Amino acid sequence: MENVTIINHPLIQHKISILRDKKTGTNEFRSLIEEIAMLMGYEALRDLPVEDVQVETPIETCMTPMISGKKLAVVPILRAGLGMVNGILALVPSAKVGHIGLYRDETTHEPHEYYCKLPTPIELRTIVVTDPMLATGGSAVAAVDFIKEHGGRNIKFMSIIAAPEGVKRLRDAHPDIQLYIGHLDRCLNENAYICPGLGDAGDRIFGTR
Ligand code: PRP
Ligand code: URA
């Protein structure tokens, strides 16, 4: 599918399998989410623009590439997307961080917004939206709607586990954004949870419920 990359790397797949295990505790779960985000970020950021700068080595002066502009924004969807932020910041420490607070209504499964703040100037930044779970796609579409309403254009969406239903909804609503997925799962169940999935990502990262 156009603009959809499934990052089928053995390290990522191995770590996702540990995430899925219901016996994996909060501490390990949180670390794994961060590590996977970093590994996925390595791939998702391979098109960051670089420019040659002059550097003096102990031997001679040379022109050598560095990331240009430093205009990256990481925007987690609260709460679970927060768990991925430090993984991306480990790669690009100068990135700015925005927040989009959404929760799914337990009955309708539709997202409700409770907090949004984006770094400026958002229109000049490459924006990496993070959320470990792409289920119905409602939260992802609402987050990207919000970012675009505020002028964001160059948007990448990173999700560790996705359902086909969510990928389709996000692709249909926003065909221009780049979507990076760790694993494409089978389907959603009657409660709109991903199968086999990993359960409730926010609760497992923060140790709630
Ligand atoms: C989870 C998850 C996504 C959303 C995915 O968040 O982190 O944001 O559900 O579902 P969707 O694709 O059907 O919208 P949740 O609403 O449970 O909030 P939380 O992160 O605060 O637990
Ligand atoms: N949100 C989660 O945290 N997990 C799912 O399986 C679906 C939505």
PDB file of C-alpha atoms and ligand atoms in Angstrom:
ATOM      1  CA  MET A   1       0.000   0.000   0.000  1.00  0.00           C
ATOM      2  CA  GLU A   2       1.291   3.449  -0.896  1.00  0.00           C
ATOM      3  CA  ASN A   3       2.893   5.454   1.937  1.00  0.00           C
ATOM      4  CA  VAL A   4       2.647   2.513   4.369  1.00  0.00           C
ATOM      5  CA  THR A   5       5.872   0.906   5.621  1.00  0.00           C
ATOM      6  CA  ILE A   6       5.777  -2.203   7.786  1.00  0.00           C
ATOM      7  CA  ILE A   7       9.149  -2.366   9.512  1.00  0.00           C
ATOM      8  CA  ASN A   8       9.720  -6.083   9.364  1.00  0.00           C
ATOM      9  CA  HIS A   9      12.999  -6.224  11.295  1.00  0.00           C
ATOM     10  CA  PRO A  10      13.777  -9.224  13.545  1.00  0.00           C
ATOM     11  CA  LEU A  11      14.740  -6.994  16.500  1.00  0.00           C
ATOM     12  CA  ILE A  12      11.440  -5.140  16.308  1.00  0.00           C
ATOM     13  CA  GLN A  13       9.401  -8.323  15.828  1.00  0.00           C
ATOM     14  CA  HIS A  14      11.155  -9.991  18.792  1.00  0.00           C
ATOM     15  CA  LYS A  15      10.456  -7.031  21.083  1.00  0.00           C
ATOM     16  CA  ILE A  16       6.821  -6.819  19.933  1.00  0.00           C
ATOM     17  CA  SER A  17       6.365 -10.493  20.871  1.00  0.00           C
ATOM     18  CA  ILE A  18       7.538  -9.732  24.425  1.00  0.00           C
ATOM     19  CA  LEU A  19       5.144  -6.760  24.553  1.00  0.00           C
ATOM     20  CA  ARG A  20       2.228  -9.018  23.623  1.00  0.00           C
ATOM     21  CA  ASP A  21       2.898 -11.423  26.508  1.00  0.00           C
ATOM     22  CA  LYS A  22       0.446 -10.634  29.307  1.00  0.00           C
ATOM     23  CA  LYS A  23       3.108 -11.682  31.828  1.00  0.00           C
ATOM     24  CA  THR A  24       5.394  -8.785  30.758  1.00  0.00           C
ATOM     25  CA  GLY A  25       5.306  -6.227  33.593  1.00  0.00           C
ATOM     26  CA  THR A  26       5.060  -2.434  33.454  1.00  0.00           C
ATOM     27  CA  ASN A  27       8.767  -1.723  33.778  1.00  0.00           C
ATOM     28  CA  GLU A  28       9.831  -4.009  30.938  1.00  0.00           C
ATOM     29  CA  PHE A  29       6.825  -3.006  28.827  1.00  0.00           C
ATOM     30  CA  ARG A  30       7.719   0.672  29.103  1.00  0.00           C
ATOM     31  CA  SER A  31      11.368   0.047  28.172  1.00  0.00           C
ATOM     32  CA  LEU A  32      10.391  -2.057  25.176  1.00  0.00           C
ATOM     33  CA  ILE A  33       7.988   0.580  23.842  1.00  0.00           C
ATOM     34  CA  GLU A  34      10.825   3.113  23.970  1.00  0.00           C
ATOM     35  CA  GLU A  35      13.343   0.769  22.322  1.00  0.00           C
ATOM     36  CA  ILE A  36      10.922  -0.155  19.523  1.00  0.00           C
ATOM     37  CA  ALA A  37      10.163   3.528  18.939  1.00  0.00           C
ATOM     38  CA  MET A  38      13.879   4.198  18.542  1.00  0.00           C
ATOM     39  CA  LEU A  39      14.341   1.325  16.098  1.00  0.00           C
ATOM     40  CA  MET A  40      11.279   2.403  14.111  1.00  0.00           C
ATOM     41  CA  GLY A  41      12.457   6.020  14.223  1.00  0.00           C
ATOM     42  CA  TYR A  42      15.757   5.026  12.644  1.00  0.00           C
ATOM     43  CA  GLU A  43      13.798   3.842   9.609  1.00  0.00           C
ATOM     44  CA  ALA A  44      11.107   6.534   9.617  1.00  0.00           C
ATOM     45  CA  LEU A  45      13.681   9.342   9.682  1.00  0.00           C
ATOM     46  CA  ARG A  46      15.874   8.056   6.868  1.00  0.00           C
ATOM     47  CA  ASP A  47      14.686  10.902   4.597  1.00  0.00           C
ATOM     48  CA  LEU A  48      15.589  13.734   6.991  1.00  0.00           C
ATOM     49  CA  PRO A  49      17.336  16.431   4.979  1.00  0.00           C
ATOM     50  CA  VAL A  50      21.094  16.808   5.456  1.00  0.00           C
ATOM     51  CA  GLU A  51      23.494  19.544   4.437  1.00  0.00           C
ATOM     52  CA  ASP A  52      27.257  19.520   4.183  1.00  0.00           C
ATOM     53  CA  VAL A  53      29.077  21.443   6.887  1.00  0.00           C
ATOM     54  CA  GLN A  54      32.767  22.140   7.282  1.00  0.00           C
ATOM     55  CA  VAL A  55      34.511  20.099   9.989  1.00  0.00           C
ATOM     56  CA  GLU A  56      38.167  20.055  10.949  1.00  0.00           C
ATOM     57  CA  THR A  57      39.312  16.510  11.650  1.00  0.00           C
ATOM     58  CA  PRO A  58      42.694  15.864  13.303  1.00  0.00           C
ATOM     59  CA  ILE A  59      43.951  15.234   9.750  1.00  0.00           C
ATOM     60  CA  GLU A  60      42.345  17.892   7.535  1.00  0.00           C
ATOM     61  CA  THR A  61      39.296  20.068   6.888  1.00  0.00           C
ATOM     62  CA  CYS A  62      36.386  18.386   5.101  1.00  0.00           C
ATOM     63  CA  MET A  63      32.769  18.936   4.113  1.00  0.00           C
ATOM     64  CA  THR A  64      30.565  16.347   5.802  1.00  0.00           C
ATOM     65  CA  PRO A  65      26.750  15.900   6.119  1.00  0.00           C
ATOM     66  CA  MET A  66      24.703  16.860   9.167  1.00  0.00           C
ATOM     67  CA  ILE A  67      20.926  16.975   9.708  1.00  0.00           C
ATOM     68  CA  SER A  68      19.800  20.364   8.424  1.00  0.00           C
ATOM     69  CA  GLY A  69      17.348  22.701  10.056  1.00  0.00           C
ATOM     70  CA  LYS A  70      16.743  20.765  13.305  1.00  0.00           C
ATOM     71  CA  LYS A  71      13.034  21.204  12.650  1.00  0.00           C
ATOM     72  CA  LEU A  72      11.595  17.967  13.978  1.00  0.00           C
ATOM     73  CA  ALA A  73       8.492  17.763  16.151  1.00  0.00           C
ATOM     74  CA  VAL A  74       7.448  14.622  17.992  1.00  0.00           C
ATOM     75  CA  VAL A  75       3.737  14.626  18.800  1.00  0.00           C
ATOM     76  CA  PRO A  76       2.524  11.769  21.017  1.00  0.00           C
ATOM     77  CA  ILE A  77      -1.171  10.958  21.286  1.00  0.00           C
ATOM     78  CA  LEU A  78      -1.795  10.817  25.052  1.00  0.00           C
ATOM     79  CA  ARG A  79      -1.428   8.756  26.968  1.00  0.00           C
ATOM     80  CA  ALA A  80       0.172   5.757  25.292  1.00  0.00           C
ATOM     81  CA  GLY A  81       2.065   7.709  22.621  1.00  0.00           C
ATOM     82  CA  LEU A  82       4.102   9.329  25.407  1.00  0.00           C
ATOM     83  CA  GLY A  83       5.883   6.025  25.905  1.00  0.00           C
ATOM     84  CA  MET A  84       7.476   6.343  22.452  1.00  0.00           C
ATOM     85  CA  VAL A  85       8.784   9.916  22.767  1.00  0.00           C
ATOM     86  CA  ASN A  86      12.123   9.237  24.446  1.00  0.00           C
ATOM     87  CA  GLY A  87      12.960   6.642  21.802  1.00  0.00           C
ATOM     88  CA  ILE A  88      12.744   9.329  19.106  1.00  0.00           C
ATOM     89  CA  LEU A  89      14.473  11.950  21.252  1.00  0.00           C
ATOM     90  CA  ALA A  90      17.397   9.551  21.702  1.00  0.00           C
ATOM     91  CA  LEU A  91      17.910   9.883  17.921  1.00  0.00           C
ATOM     92  CA  VAL A  92      17.126  13.601  17.582  1.00  0.00           C
ATOM     93  CA  PRO A  93      17.644  15.273  20.976  1.00  0.00           C
ATOM     94  CA  SER A  94      16.898  18.735  19.574  1.00  0.00           C
ATOM     95  CA  ALA A  95      13.344  17.788  18.511  1.00  0.00           C
ATOM     96  CA  LYS A  96      10.470  19.750  20.022  1.00  0.00           C
ATOM     97  CA  VAL A  97       7.554  17.859  21.584  1.00  0.00           C
ATOM     98  CA  GLY A  98       3.836  18.603  21.162  1.00  0.00           C
ATOM     99  CA  HIS A  99       0.938  16.768  22.819  1.00  0.00           C
ATOM    100  CA  ILE A 100      -2.477  15.665  21.627  1.00  0.00           C
ATOM    101  CA  GLY A 101      -4.755  14.393  24.377  1.00  0.00           C
ATOM    102  CA  LEU A 102      -7.439  11.997  23.137  1.00  0.00           C
ATOM    103  CA  TYR A 103      -9.344   9.185  24.813  1.00  0.00           C
ATOM    104  CA  ARG A 104     -11.659   6.668  23.201  1.00  0.00           C
ATOM    105  CA  ASP A 105     -15.261   6.560  24.395  1.00  0.00           C
ATOM    106  CA  GLU A 106     -15.697   3.032  25.750  1.00  0.00           C
ATOM    107  CA  THR A 107     -19.058   2.567  24.012  1.00  0.00           C
ATOM    108  CA  THR A 108     -18.775   4.387  20.688  1.00  0.00           C
ATOM    109  CA  HIS A 109     -14.948   3.964  20.433  1.00  0.00           C
ATOM    110  CA  GLU A 110     -14.819   7.483  18.980  1.00  0.00           C
ATOM    111  CA  PRO A 111     -12.018   9.813  20.193  1.00  0.00           C
ATOM    112  CA  HIS A 112     -12.576  12.783  22.511  1.00  0.00           C
ATOM    113  CA  GLU A 113     -10.046  15.613  22.666  1.00  0.00           C
ATOM    114  CA  TYR A 114      -8.949  16.979  26.054  1.00  0.00           C
ATOM    115  CA  TYR A 115      -5.586  18.704  25.450  1.00  0.00           C
ATOM    116  CA  CYS A 116      -3.611  19.867  22.417  1.00  0.00           C
ATOM    117  CA  LYS A 117      -0.419  21.892  22.172  1.00  0.00           C
ATOM    118  CA  LEU A 118       1.933  21.952  19.193  1.00  0.00           C
ATOM    119  CA  PRO A 119       5.414  23.499  18.851  1.00  0.00           C
ATOM    120  CA  THR A 120       5.740  26.442  16.473  1.00  0.00           C
ATOM    121  CA  PRO A 121       6.287  27.030  13.627  1.00  0.00           C
ATOM    122  CA  ILE A 122       4.532  23.720  13.017  1.00  0.00           C
ATOM    123  CA  GLU A 123       4.289  24.308   9.242  1.00  0.00           C
ATOM    124  CA  LEU A 124       8.110  24.204   8.897  1.00  0.00           C
ATOM    125  CA  ARG A 125       8.638  20.989  10.841  1.00  0.00           C
ATOM    126  CA  THR A 126       8.754  17.313  10.014  1.00  0.00           C
ATOM    127  CA  ILE A 127       6.162  15.951  12.446  1.00  0.00           C
ATOM    128  CA  VAL A 128       6.328  12.428  13.879  1.00  0.00           C
ATOM    129  CA  VAL A 129       3.041  11.451  15.531  1.00  0.00           C
ATOM    130  CA  THR A 130       3.426   8.526  17.929  1.00  0.00           C
ATOM    131  CA  ASP A 131       0.813   6.095  19.217  1.00  0.00           C
ATOM    132  CA  PRO A 132       1.609   2.418  19.844  1.00  0.00           C
ATOM    133  CA  MET A 133      -1.895   1.310  18.802  1.00  0.00           C
ATOM    134  CA  LEU A 134      -3.781   2.049  15.570  1.00  0.00           C
ATOM    135  CA  ALA A 135      -7.123   0.283  16.124  1.00  0.00           C
ATOM    136  CA  THR A 136     -10.239   1.812  14.511  1.00  0.00           C
ATOM    137  CA  GLY A 137      -8.052   4.730  13.377  1.00  0.00           C
ATOM    138  CA  GLY A 138     -10.399   7.275  14.994  1.00  0.00           C
ATOM    139  CA  SER A 139      -7.697   8.726  17.277  1.00  0.00           C
ATOM    140  CA  ALA A 140      -5.098   8.827  14.496  1.00  0.00           C
ATOM    141  CA  VAL A 141      -7.432  10.623  12.070  1.00  0.00           C
ATOM    142  CA  ALA A 142      -8.469  13.147  14.745  1.00  0.00           C
ATOM    143  CA  ALA A 143      -4.814  13.823  15.650  1.00  0.00           C
ATOM    144  CA  VAL A 144      -3.768  14.368  12.031  1.00  0.00           C
ATOM    145  CA  ASP A 145      -6.880  16.537  11.425  1.00  0.00           C
ATOM    146  CA  PHE A 146      -5.794  18.729  14.347  1.00  0.00           C
ATOM    147  CA  ILE A 147      -2.194  19.013  13.163  1.00  0.00           C
ATOM    148  CA  LYS A 148      -3.274  19.918   9.617  1.00  0.00           C
ATOM    149  CA  GLU A 149      -5.797  22.494  10.925  1.00  0.00           C
ATOM    150  CA  HIS A 150      -2.843  24.155  12.647  1.00  0.00           C
ATOM    151  CA  GLY A 151      -0.732  24.177   9.478  1.00  0.00           C
ATOM    152  CA  GLY A 152       1.281  20.943   9.820  1.00  0.00           C
ATOM    153  CA  ARG A 153       2.082  19.417   6.428  1.00  0.00           C
ATOM    154  CA  ASN A 154       4.983  16.958   6.540  1.00  0.00           C
ATOM    155  CA  ILE A 155       3.496  14.284   8.799  1.00  0.00           C
ATOM    156  CA  LYS A 156       4.722  10.780   9.660  1.00  0.00           C
ATOM    157  CA  PHE A 157       2.610   8.496  11.845  1.00  0.00           C
ATOM    158  CA  MET A 158       4.356   5.761  13.859  1.00  0.00           C
ATOM    159  CA  SER A 159       2.369   2.919  15.342  1.00  0.00           C
ATOM    160  CA  ILE A 160       3.803  -0.270  16.861  1.00  0.00           C
ATOM    161  CA  ILE A 161       0.739  -2.463  16.242  1.00  0.00           C
ATOM    162  CA  ALA A 162      -2.011  -1.686  13.726  1.00  0.00           C
ATOM    163  CA  ALA A 163      -5.278  -3.280  12.669  1.00  0.00           C
ATOM    164  CA  PRO A 164      -6.187  -3.334   8.962  1.00  0.00           C
ATOM    165  CA  GLU A 165      -9.343  -1.332   9.783  1.00  0.00           C
ATOM    166  CA  GLY A 166      -7.264   1.505  11.281  1.00  0.00           C
ATOM    167  CA  VAL A 167      -4.745   1.545   8.447  1.00  0.00           C
ATOM    168  CA  LYS A 168      -7.568   1.850   5.913  1.00  0.00           C
ATOM    169  CA  ARG A 169      -9.340   4.635   7.823  1.00  0.00           C
ATOM    170  CA  LEU A 170      -6.140   6.642   8.215  1.00  0.00           C
ATOM    171  CA  ARG A 171      -5.103   6.076   4.584  1.00  0.00           C
ATOM    172  CA  ASP A 172      -8.551   7.082   3.309  1.00  0.00           C
ATOM    173  CA  ALA A 173      -8.661  10.252   5.427  1.00  0.00           C
ATOM    174  CA  HIS A 174      -5.023  11.299   4.977  1.00  0.00           C
ATOM    175  CA  PRO A 175      -3.424   9.598   1.951  1.00  0.00           C
ATOM    176  CA  ASP A 176      -0.532  12.103   1.983  1.00  0.00           C
ATOM    177  CA  ILE A 177       1.004  11.111   5.338  1.00  0.00           C
ATOM    178  CA  GLN A 178       3.694   8.467   5.773  1.00  0.00           C
ATOM    179  CA  LEU A 179       2.606   5.587   7.999  1.00  0.00           C
ATOM    180  CA  TYR A 180       5.161   3.350   9.758  1.00  0.00           C
ATOM    181  CA  ILE A 181       3.939   0.172  11.451  1.00  0.00           C
ATOM    182  CA  GLY A 182       5.795  -2.409  13.531  1.00  0.00           C
ATOM    183  CA  HIS A 183       3.281  -5.211  12.955  1.00  0.00           C
ATOM    184  CA  LEU A 184      -0.025  -5.434  11.075  1.00  0.00           C
ATOM    185  CA  ASP A 185      -2.360  -7.574  13.194  1.00  0.00           C
ATOM    186  CA  ARG A 186      -5.397  -9.620  12.158  1.00  0.00           C
ATOM    187  CA  CYS A 187      -8.505  -7.594  13.071  1.00  0.00           C
ATOM    188  CA  LEU A 188     -10.470  -5.779  15.777  1.00  0.00           C
ATOM    189  CA  ASN A 189     -12.719  -7.566  18.272  1.00  0.00           C
ATOM    190  CA  GLU A 190     -16.237  -6.453  19.326  1.00  0.00           C
ATOM    191  CA  ASN A 191     -14.721  -3.946  21.796  1.00  0.00           C
ATOM    192  CA  ALA A 192     -12.486  -2.478  19.067  1.00  0.00           C
ATOM    193  CA  TYR A 193      -9.360  -4.017  20.622  1.00  0.00           C
ATOM    194  CA  ILE A 194      -6.655  -5.271  18.277  1.00  0.00           C
ATOM    195  CA  CYS A 195      -6.355  -9.096  17.924  1.00  0.00           C
ATOM    196  CA  PRO A 196      -4.002 -10.570  18.950  1.00  0.00           C
ATOM    197  CA  GLY A 197      -2.661  -7.124  19.984  1.00  0.00           C
ATOM    198  CA  LEU A 198      -1.246  -6.471  23.432  1.00  0.00           C
ATOM    199  CA  GLY A 199      -4.271  -5.221  25.369  1.00  0.00           C
ATOM    200  CA  ASP A 200      -4.598  -1.639  26.548  1.00  0.00           C
ATOM    201  CA  ALA A 201      -1.275   0.053  25.780  1.00  0.00           C
ATOM    202  CA  GLY A 202      -1.841   3.057  28.065  1.00  0.00           C
ATOM    203  CA  ASP A 203      -2.693   0.862  31.051  1.00  0.00           C
ATOM    204  CA  ARG A 204       0.304  -1.396  30.428  1.00  0.00           C
ATOM    205  CA  ILE A 205       2.757   1.520  30.078  1.00  0.00           C
ATOM    206  CA  PHE A 206       1.518   3.389  33.128  1.00  0.00           C
ATOM    207  CA  GLY A 207       0.470   0.449  35.296  1.00  0.00           C
ATOM    208  CA  THR A 208      -3.129   1.588  35.651  1.00  0.00           C
ATOM    209  CA  ARG A 209      -6.338  -0.506  35.986  1.00  0.00           C
TER     210      ARG A 209
HETATM  211  C1  PRP B   1      -5.644   3.963  22.808  1.00  0.00           C
HETATM  212  C2  PRP B   1      -4.387   4.045  21.960  1.00  0.00           C
HETATM  213  C3  PRP B   1      -4.819   4.937  20.839  1.00  0.00           C
HETATM  214  C4  PRP B   1      -6.268   4.570  20.661  1.00  0.00           C
HETATM  215  C5  PRP B   1      -6.363   3.674  19.450  1.00  0.00           C
HETATM  216  O1  PRP B   1      -5.769   5.095  23.590  1.00  0.00           O
HETATM  217  O2  PRP B   1      -3.274   4.522  22.637  1.00  0.00           O
HETATM  218  O3  PRP B   1      -4.697   6.321  21.118  1.00  0.00           O
HETATM  219  O4  PRP B   1      -6.666   3.859  21.832  1.00  0.00           O
HETATM  220  O5  PRP B   1      -7.673   3.380  19.191  1.00  0.00           O
HETATM  221  P1  PRP B   1      -8.426   3.889  17.893  1.00  0.00           P
HETATM  222  O6  PRP B   1      -7.533   3.633  16.739  1.00  0.00           O
HETATM  223  O7  PRP B   1      -9.675   3.014  17.858  1.00  0.00           O
HETATM  224  O8  PRP B   1      -8.779   5.331  18.079  1.00  0.00           O
HETATM  225  P2  PRP B   1      -6.965   5.284  24.655  1.00  0.00           P
HETATM  226  O9  PRP B   1      -8.099   6.038  24.019  1.00  0.00           O
HETATM  227  O10 PRP B   1      -7.302   3.977  25.287  1.00  0.00           O
HETATM  228  O11 PRP B   1      -6.336   6.280  25.702  1.00  0.00           O
HETATM  229  P3  PRP B   1      -5.065   6.102  26.662  1.00  0.00           P
HETATM  230  O12 PRP B   1      -3.825   6.088  25.784  1.00  0.00           O
HETATM  231  O13 PRP B   1      -5.148   7.317  27.515  1.00  0.00           O
HETATM  232  O14 PRP B   1      -5.220   4.830  27.443  1.00  0.00           O
HETATM  233  N1  URA B   2      -6.175   0.819  22.269  1.00  0.00           N
HETATM  234  C1  URA B   2      -5.336  -0.042  22.893  1.00  0.00           C
HETATM  235  O1  URA B   2      -4.587   0.362  23.803  1.00  0.00           O
HETATM  236  N2  URA B   2      -5.343  -1.312  22.512  1.00  0.00           N
HETATM  237  C2  URA B   2      -6.141  -1.793  21.535  1.00  0.00           C
HETATM  238  O2  URA B   2      -6.082  -2.995  21.224  1.00  0.00           O
HETATM  239  C3  URA B   2      -7.005  -0.893  20.901  1.00  0.00           C
HETATM  240  C4  URA B   2      -7.000   0.413  21.286  1.00  0.00           C
END
